[in-house]
PDB file of C-alpha atoms in Angstrom:
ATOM      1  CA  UNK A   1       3.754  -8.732   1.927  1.00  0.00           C
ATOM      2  CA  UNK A   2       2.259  -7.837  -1.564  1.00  0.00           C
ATOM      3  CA  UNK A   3       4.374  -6.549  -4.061  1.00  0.00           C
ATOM      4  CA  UNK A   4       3.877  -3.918  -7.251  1.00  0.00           C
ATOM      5  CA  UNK A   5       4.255  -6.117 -10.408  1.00  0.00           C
ATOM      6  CA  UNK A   6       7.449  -4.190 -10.950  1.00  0.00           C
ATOM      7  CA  UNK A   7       8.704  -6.231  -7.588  1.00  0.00           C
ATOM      8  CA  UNK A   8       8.723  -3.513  -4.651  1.00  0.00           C
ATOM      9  CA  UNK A   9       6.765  -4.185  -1.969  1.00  0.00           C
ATOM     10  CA  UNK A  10       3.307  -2.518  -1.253  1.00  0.00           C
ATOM     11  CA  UNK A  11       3.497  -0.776   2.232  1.00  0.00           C
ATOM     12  CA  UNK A  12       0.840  -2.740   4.451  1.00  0.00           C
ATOM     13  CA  UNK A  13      -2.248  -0.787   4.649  1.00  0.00           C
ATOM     14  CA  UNK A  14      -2.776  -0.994   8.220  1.00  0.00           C
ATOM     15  CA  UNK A  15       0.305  -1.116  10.376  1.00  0.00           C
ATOM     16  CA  UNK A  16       2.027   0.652  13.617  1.00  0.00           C
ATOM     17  CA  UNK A  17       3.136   4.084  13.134  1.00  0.00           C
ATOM     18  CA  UNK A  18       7.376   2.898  12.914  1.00  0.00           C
ATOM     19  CA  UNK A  19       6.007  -0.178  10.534  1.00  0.00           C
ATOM     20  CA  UNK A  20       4.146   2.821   8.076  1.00  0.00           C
ATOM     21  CA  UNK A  21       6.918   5.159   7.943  1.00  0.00           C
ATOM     22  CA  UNK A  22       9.349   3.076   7.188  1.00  0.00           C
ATOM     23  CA  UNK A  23       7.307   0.664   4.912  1.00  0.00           C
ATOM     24  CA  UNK A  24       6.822   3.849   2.558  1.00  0.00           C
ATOM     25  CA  UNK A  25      10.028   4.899   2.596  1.00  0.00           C
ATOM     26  CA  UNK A  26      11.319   1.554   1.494  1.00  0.00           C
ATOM     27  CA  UNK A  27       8.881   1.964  -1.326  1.00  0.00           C
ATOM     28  CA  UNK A  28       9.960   5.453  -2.420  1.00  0.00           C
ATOM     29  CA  UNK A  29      13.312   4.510  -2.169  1.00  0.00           C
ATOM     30  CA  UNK A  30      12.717   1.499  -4.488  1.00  0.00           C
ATOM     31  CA  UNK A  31      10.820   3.916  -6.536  1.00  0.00           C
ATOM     32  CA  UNK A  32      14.116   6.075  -7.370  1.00  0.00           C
ATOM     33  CA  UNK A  33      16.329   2.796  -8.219  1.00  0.00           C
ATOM     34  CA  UNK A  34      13.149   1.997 -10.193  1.00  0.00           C
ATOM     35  CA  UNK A  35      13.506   4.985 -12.375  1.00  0.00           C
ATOM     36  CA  UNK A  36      17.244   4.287 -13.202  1.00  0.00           C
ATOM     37  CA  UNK A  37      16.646   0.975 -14.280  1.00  0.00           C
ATOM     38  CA  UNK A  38      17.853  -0.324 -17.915  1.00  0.00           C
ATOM     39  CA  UNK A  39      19.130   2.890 -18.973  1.00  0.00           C
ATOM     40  CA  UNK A  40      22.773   3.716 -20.407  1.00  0.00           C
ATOM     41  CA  UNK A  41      25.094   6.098 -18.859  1.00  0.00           C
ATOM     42  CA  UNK A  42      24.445   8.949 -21.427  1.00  0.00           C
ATOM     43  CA  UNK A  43      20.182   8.517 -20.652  1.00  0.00           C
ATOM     44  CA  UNK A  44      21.110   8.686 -16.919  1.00  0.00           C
ATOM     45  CA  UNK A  45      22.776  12.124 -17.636  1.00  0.00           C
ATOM     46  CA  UNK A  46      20.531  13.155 -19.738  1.00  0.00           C
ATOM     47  CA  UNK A  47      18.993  16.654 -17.979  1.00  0.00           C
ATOM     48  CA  UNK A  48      15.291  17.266 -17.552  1.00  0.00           C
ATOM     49  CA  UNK A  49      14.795  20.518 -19.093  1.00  0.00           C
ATOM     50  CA  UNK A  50      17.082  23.819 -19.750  1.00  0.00           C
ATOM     51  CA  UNK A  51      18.042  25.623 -17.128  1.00  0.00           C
ATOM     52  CA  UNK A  52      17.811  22.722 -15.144  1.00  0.00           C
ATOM     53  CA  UNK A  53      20.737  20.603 -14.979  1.00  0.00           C
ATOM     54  CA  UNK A  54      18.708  17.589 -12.878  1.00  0.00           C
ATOM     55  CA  UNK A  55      19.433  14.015 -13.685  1.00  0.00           C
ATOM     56  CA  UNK A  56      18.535  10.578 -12.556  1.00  0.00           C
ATOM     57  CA  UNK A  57      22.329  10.155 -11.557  1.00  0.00           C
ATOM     58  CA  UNK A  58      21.713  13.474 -10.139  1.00  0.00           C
ATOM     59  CA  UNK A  59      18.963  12.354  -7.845  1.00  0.00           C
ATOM     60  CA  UNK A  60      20.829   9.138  -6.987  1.00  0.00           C
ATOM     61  CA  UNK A  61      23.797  11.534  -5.832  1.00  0.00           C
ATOM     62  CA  UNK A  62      21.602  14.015  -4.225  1.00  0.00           C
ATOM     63  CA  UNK A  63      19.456  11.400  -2.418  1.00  0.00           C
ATOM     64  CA  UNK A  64      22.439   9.778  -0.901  1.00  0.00           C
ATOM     65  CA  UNK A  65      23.823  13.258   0.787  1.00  0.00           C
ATOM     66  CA  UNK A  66      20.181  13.684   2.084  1.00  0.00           C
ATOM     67  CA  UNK A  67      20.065  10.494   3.825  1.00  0.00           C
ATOM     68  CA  UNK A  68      24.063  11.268   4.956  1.00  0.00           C
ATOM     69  CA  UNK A  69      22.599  14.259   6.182  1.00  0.00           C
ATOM     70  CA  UNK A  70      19.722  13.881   8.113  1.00  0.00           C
ATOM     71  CA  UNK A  71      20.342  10.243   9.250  1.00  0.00           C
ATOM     72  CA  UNK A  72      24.306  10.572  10.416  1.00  0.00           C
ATOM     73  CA  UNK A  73      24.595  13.832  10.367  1.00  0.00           C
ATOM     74  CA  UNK A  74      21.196  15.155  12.311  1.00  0.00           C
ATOM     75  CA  UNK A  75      20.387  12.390  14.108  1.00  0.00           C
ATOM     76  CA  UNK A  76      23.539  10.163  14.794  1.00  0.00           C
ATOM     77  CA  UNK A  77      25.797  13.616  15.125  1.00  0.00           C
ATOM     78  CA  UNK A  78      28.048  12.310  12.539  1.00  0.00           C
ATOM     79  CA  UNK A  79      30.421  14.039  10.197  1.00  0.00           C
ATOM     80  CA  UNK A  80      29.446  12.796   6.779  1.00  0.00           C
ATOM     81  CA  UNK A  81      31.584  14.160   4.109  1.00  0.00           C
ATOM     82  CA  UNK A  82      29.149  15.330   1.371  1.00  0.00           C
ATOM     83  CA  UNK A  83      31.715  17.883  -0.660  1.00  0.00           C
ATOM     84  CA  UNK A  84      31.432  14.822  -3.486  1.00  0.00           C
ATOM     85  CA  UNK A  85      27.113  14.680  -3.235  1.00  0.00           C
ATOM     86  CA  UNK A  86      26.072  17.990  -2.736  1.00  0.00           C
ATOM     87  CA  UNK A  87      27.703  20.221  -5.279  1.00  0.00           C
ATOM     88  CA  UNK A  88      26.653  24.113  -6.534  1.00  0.00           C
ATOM     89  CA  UNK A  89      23.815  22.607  -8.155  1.00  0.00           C
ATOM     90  CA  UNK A  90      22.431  20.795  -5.072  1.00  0.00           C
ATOM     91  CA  UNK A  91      24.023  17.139  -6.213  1.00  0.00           C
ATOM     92  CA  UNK A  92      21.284  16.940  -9.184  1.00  0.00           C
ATOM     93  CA  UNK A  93      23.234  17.327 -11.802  1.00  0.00           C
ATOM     94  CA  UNK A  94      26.390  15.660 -13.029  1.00  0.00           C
ATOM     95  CA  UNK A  95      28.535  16.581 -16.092  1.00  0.00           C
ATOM     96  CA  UNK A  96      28.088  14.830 -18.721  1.00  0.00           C
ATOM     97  CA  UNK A  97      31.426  15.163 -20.272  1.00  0.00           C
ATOM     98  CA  UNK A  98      32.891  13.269 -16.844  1.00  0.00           C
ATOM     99  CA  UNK A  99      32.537   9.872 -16.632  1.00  0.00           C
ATOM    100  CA  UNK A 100      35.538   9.617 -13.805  1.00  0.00           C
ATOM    101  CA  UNK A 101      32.545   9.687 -11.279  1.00  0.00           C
ATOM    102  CA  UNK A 102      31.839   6.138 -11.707  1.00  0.00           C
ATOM    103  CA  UNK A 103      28.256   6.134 -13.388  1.00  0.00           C
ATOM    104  CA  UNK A 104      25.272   4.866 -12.241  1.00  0.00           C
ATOM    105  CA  UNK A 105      26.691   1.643 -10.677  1.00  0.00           C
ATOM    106  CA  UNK A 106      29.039   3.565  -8.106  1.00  0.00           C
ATOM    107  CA  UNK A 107      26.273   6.091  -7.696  1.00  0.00           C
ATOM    108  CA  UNK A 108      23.299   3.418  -6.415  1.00  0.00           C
ATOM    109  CA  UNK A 109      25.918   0.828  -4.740  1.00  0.00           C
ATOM    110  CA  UNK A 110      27.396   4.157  -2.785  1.00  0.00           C
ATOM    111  CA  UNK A 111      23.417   5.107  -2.244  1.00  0.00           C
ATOM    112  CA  UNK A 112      22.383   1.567  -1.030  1.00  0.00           C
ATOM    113  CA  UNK A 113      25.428   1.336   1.400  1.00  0.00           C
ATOM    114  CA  UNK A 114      24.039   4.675   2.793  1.00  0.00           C
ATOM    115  CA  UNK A 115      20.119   3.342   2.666  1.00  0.00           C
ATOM    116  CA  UNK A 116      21.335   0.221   4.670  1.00  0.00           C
ATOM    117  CA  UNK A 117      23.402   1.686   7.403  1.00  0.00           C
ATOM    118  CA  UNK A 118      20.547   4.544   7.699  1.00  0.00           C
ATOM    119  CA  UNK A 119      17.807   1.366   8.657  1.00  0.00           C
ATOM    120  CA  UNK A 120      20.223   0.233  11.236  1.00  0.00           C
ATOM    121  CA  UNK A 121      20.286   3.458  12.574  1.00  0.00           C
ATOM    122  CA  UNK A 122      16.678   3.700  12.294  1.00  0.00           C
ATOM    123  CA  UNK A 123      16.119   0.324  13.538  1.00  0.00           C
ATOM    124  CA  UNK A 124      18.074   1.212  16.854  1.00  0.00           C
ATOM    125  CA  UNK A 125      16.132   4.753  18.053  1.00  0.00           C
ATOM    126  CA  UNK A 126      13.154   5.520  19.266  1.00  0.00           C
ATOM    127  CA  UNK A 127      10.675   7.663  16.986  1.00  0.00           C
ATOM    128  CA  UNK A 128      11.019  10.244  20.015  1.00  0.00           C
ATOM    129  CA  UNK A 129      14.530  10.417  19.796  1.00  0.00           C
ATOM    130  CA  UNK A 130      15.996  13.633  19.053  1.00  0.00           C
ATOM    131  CA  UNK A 131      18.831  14.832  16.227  1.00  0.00           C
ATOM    132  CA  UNK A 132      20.604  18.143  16.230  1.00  0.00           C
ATOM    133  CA  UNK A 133      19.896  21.011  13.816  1.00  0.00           C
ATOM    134  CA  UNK A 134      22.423  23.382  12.707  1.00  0.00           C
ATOM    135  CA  UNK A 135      21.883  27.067  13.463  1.00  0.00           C
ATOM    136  CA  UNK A 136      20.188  27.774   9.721  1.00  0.00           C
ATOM    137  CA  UNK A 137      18.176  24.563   9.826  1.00  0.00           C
ATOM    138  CA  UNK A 138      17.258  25.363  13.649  1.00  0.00           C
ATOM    139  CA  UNK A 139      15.681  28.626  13.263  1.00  0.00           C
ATOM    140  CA  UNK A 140      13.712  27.871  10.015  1.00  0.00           C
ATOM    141  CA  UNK A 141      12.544  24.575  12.370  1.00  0.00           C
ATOM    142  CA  UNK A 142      12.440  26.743  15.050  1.00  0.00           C
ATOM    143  CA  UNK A 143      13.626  24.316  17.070  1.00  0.00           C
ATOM    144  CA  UNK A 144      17.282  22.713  17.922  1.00  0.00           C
ATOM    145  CA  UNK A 145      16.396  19.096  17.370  1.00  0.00           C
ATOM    146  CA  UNK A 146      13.661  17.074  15.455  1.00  0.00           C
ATOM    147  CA  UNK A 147      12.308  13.964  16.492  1.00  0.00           C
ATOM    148  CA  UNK A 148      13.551  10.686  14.145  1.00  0.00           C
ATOM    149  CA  UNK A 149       9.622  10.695  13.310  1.00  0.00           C
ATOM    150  CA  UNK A 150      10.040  14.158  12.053  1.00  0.00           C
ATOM    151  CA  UNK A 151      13.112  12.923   9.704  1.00  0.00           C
ATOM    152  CA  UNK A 152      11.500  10.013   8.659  1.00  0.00           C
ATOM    153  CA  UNK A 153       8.341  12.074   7.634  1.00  0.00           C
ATOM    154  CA  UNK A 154      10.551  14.614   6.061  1.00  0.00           C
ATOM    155  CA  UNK A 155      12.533  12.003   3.882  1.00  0.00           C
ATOM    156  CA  UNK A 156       9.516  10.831   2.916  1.00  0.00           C
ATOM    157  CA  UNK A 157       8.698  13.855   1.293  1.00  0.00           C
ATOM    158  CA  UNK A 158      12.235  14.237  -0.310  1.00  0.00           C
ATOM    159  CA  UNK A 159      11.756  11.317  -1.943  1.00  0.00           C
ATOM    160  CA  UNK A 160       8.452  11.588  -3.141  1.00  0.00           C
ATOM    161  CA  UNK A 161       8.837  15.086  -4.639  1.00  0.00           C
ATOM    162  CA  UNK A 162      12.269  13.949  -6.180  1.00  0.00           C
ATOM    163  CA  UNK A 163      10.783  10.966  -7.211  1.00  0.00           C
ATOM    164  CA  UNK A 164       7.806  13.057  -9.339  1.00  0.00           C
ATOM    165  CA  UNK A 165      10.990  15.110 -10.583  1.00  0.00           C
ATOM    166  CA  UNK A 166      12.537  11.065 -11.809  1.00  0.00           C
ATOM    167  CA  UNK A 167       9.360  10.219 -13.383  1.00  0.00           C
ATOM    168  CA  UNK A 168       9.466  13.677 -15.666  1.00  0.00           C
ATOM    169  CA  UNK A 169      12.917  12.814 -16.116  1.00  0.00           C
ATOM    170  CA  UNK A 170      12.278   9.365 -17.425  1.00  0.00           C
ATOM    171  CA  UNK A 171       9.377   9.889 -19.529  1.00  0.00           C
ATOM    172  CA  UNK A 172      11.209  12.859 -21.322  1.00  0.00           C
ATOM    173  CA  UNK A 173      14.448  10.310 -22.388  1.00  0.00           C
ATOM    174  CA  UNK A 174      12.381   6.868 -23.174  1.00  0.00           C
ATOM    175  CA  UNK A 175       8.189   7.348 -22.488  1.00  0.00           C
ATOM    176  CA  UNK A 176       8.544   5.212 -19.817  1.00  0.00           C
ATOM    177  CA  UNK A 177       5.885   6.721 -16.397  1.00  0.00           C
ATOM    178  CA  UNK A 178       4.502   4.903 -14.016  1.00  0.00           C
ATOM    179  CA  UNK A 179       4.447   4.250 -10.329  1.00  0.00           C
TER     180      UNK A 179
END
């Protein structure tokens, strides 16, 4: 598989349908831990722009309770406690002035412990198989399940928008853009 020079690999341009969608979510997901790399602590809580209280950590938090969410809890019927990810502010920002959350390195090892058990899930189902909406998310669907296609496609697009949101971020603390 070819690889970006920063070391994720390049989806495969032709491929089955499971191969694709999970191919480019790999990437995106590599493209988040990508935008945390070789900053401090303070840069990492550094928010984008007033009102907004959006940080890489932020992201890192918020991105793990969306995966919890649609992976164990939609598809797999799970409980996944999320009171600690998704906060008033949507899990993407973090205080500043409370380091007792464990920084970046809890944040991503927490994150890539979710990431991994969500590709065994993945890796298990069928792209037909359905997950469970709530009532809310079932009438804005309007539907009571999703497929796992329909997750995958819809993580996809969390992660890209969120991951145009950590490019923003990053450029505004150190310059650095890019793929």
């Amino acid at each position: 598989m070819n690889t970006m020079p920063d070391g994720r690999p390049i989806p495969p341009p032709h491929a089955d349908e499971r191969t694709m969608l999970e191919t480019w979510l790999d990437f995106h997901r590599g493209t988040l831990a990508l935008k945390c790399q070789d900053l401090d602590e303070e840069q990492l809580r550094t928010a984008s722009v007033p009102p907004s209280p959006m940080t890489l950590l932020g992201l890192v938090r918020h991105l793990e309770g969306v995966e919890r969410h649609w992976f164990q809890e939609v598809f797999r019927g799970e409980d996944a406690d999320q009171r600690d990810l998704m906060r008033r502010d949507g899990g993407f920002g973090l205080d500043a002035e409370k380091p007792e959350d464990g920084g970046i390195a809890a944040a991503l090892d927490s994150w890539r412990t979710t990431v991994d058990r969500n590709r065994a899930i993945v890796a298990a189902a069928s792209l037909d198989d359905p997950g469970h909406l709530s009532g809310a998310e079932a009438e804005t669907a309007g539907s009571a399940s999703v497929s796992l296609r329909w997750i995958l496609v819809h993580m996809l697009e969390e992660y890209a928008r969120h991951n145009g949101h950590a490019d923003l971020i990053r450029e505004r603390i150190d310059g650095v853009t890019g793929p």
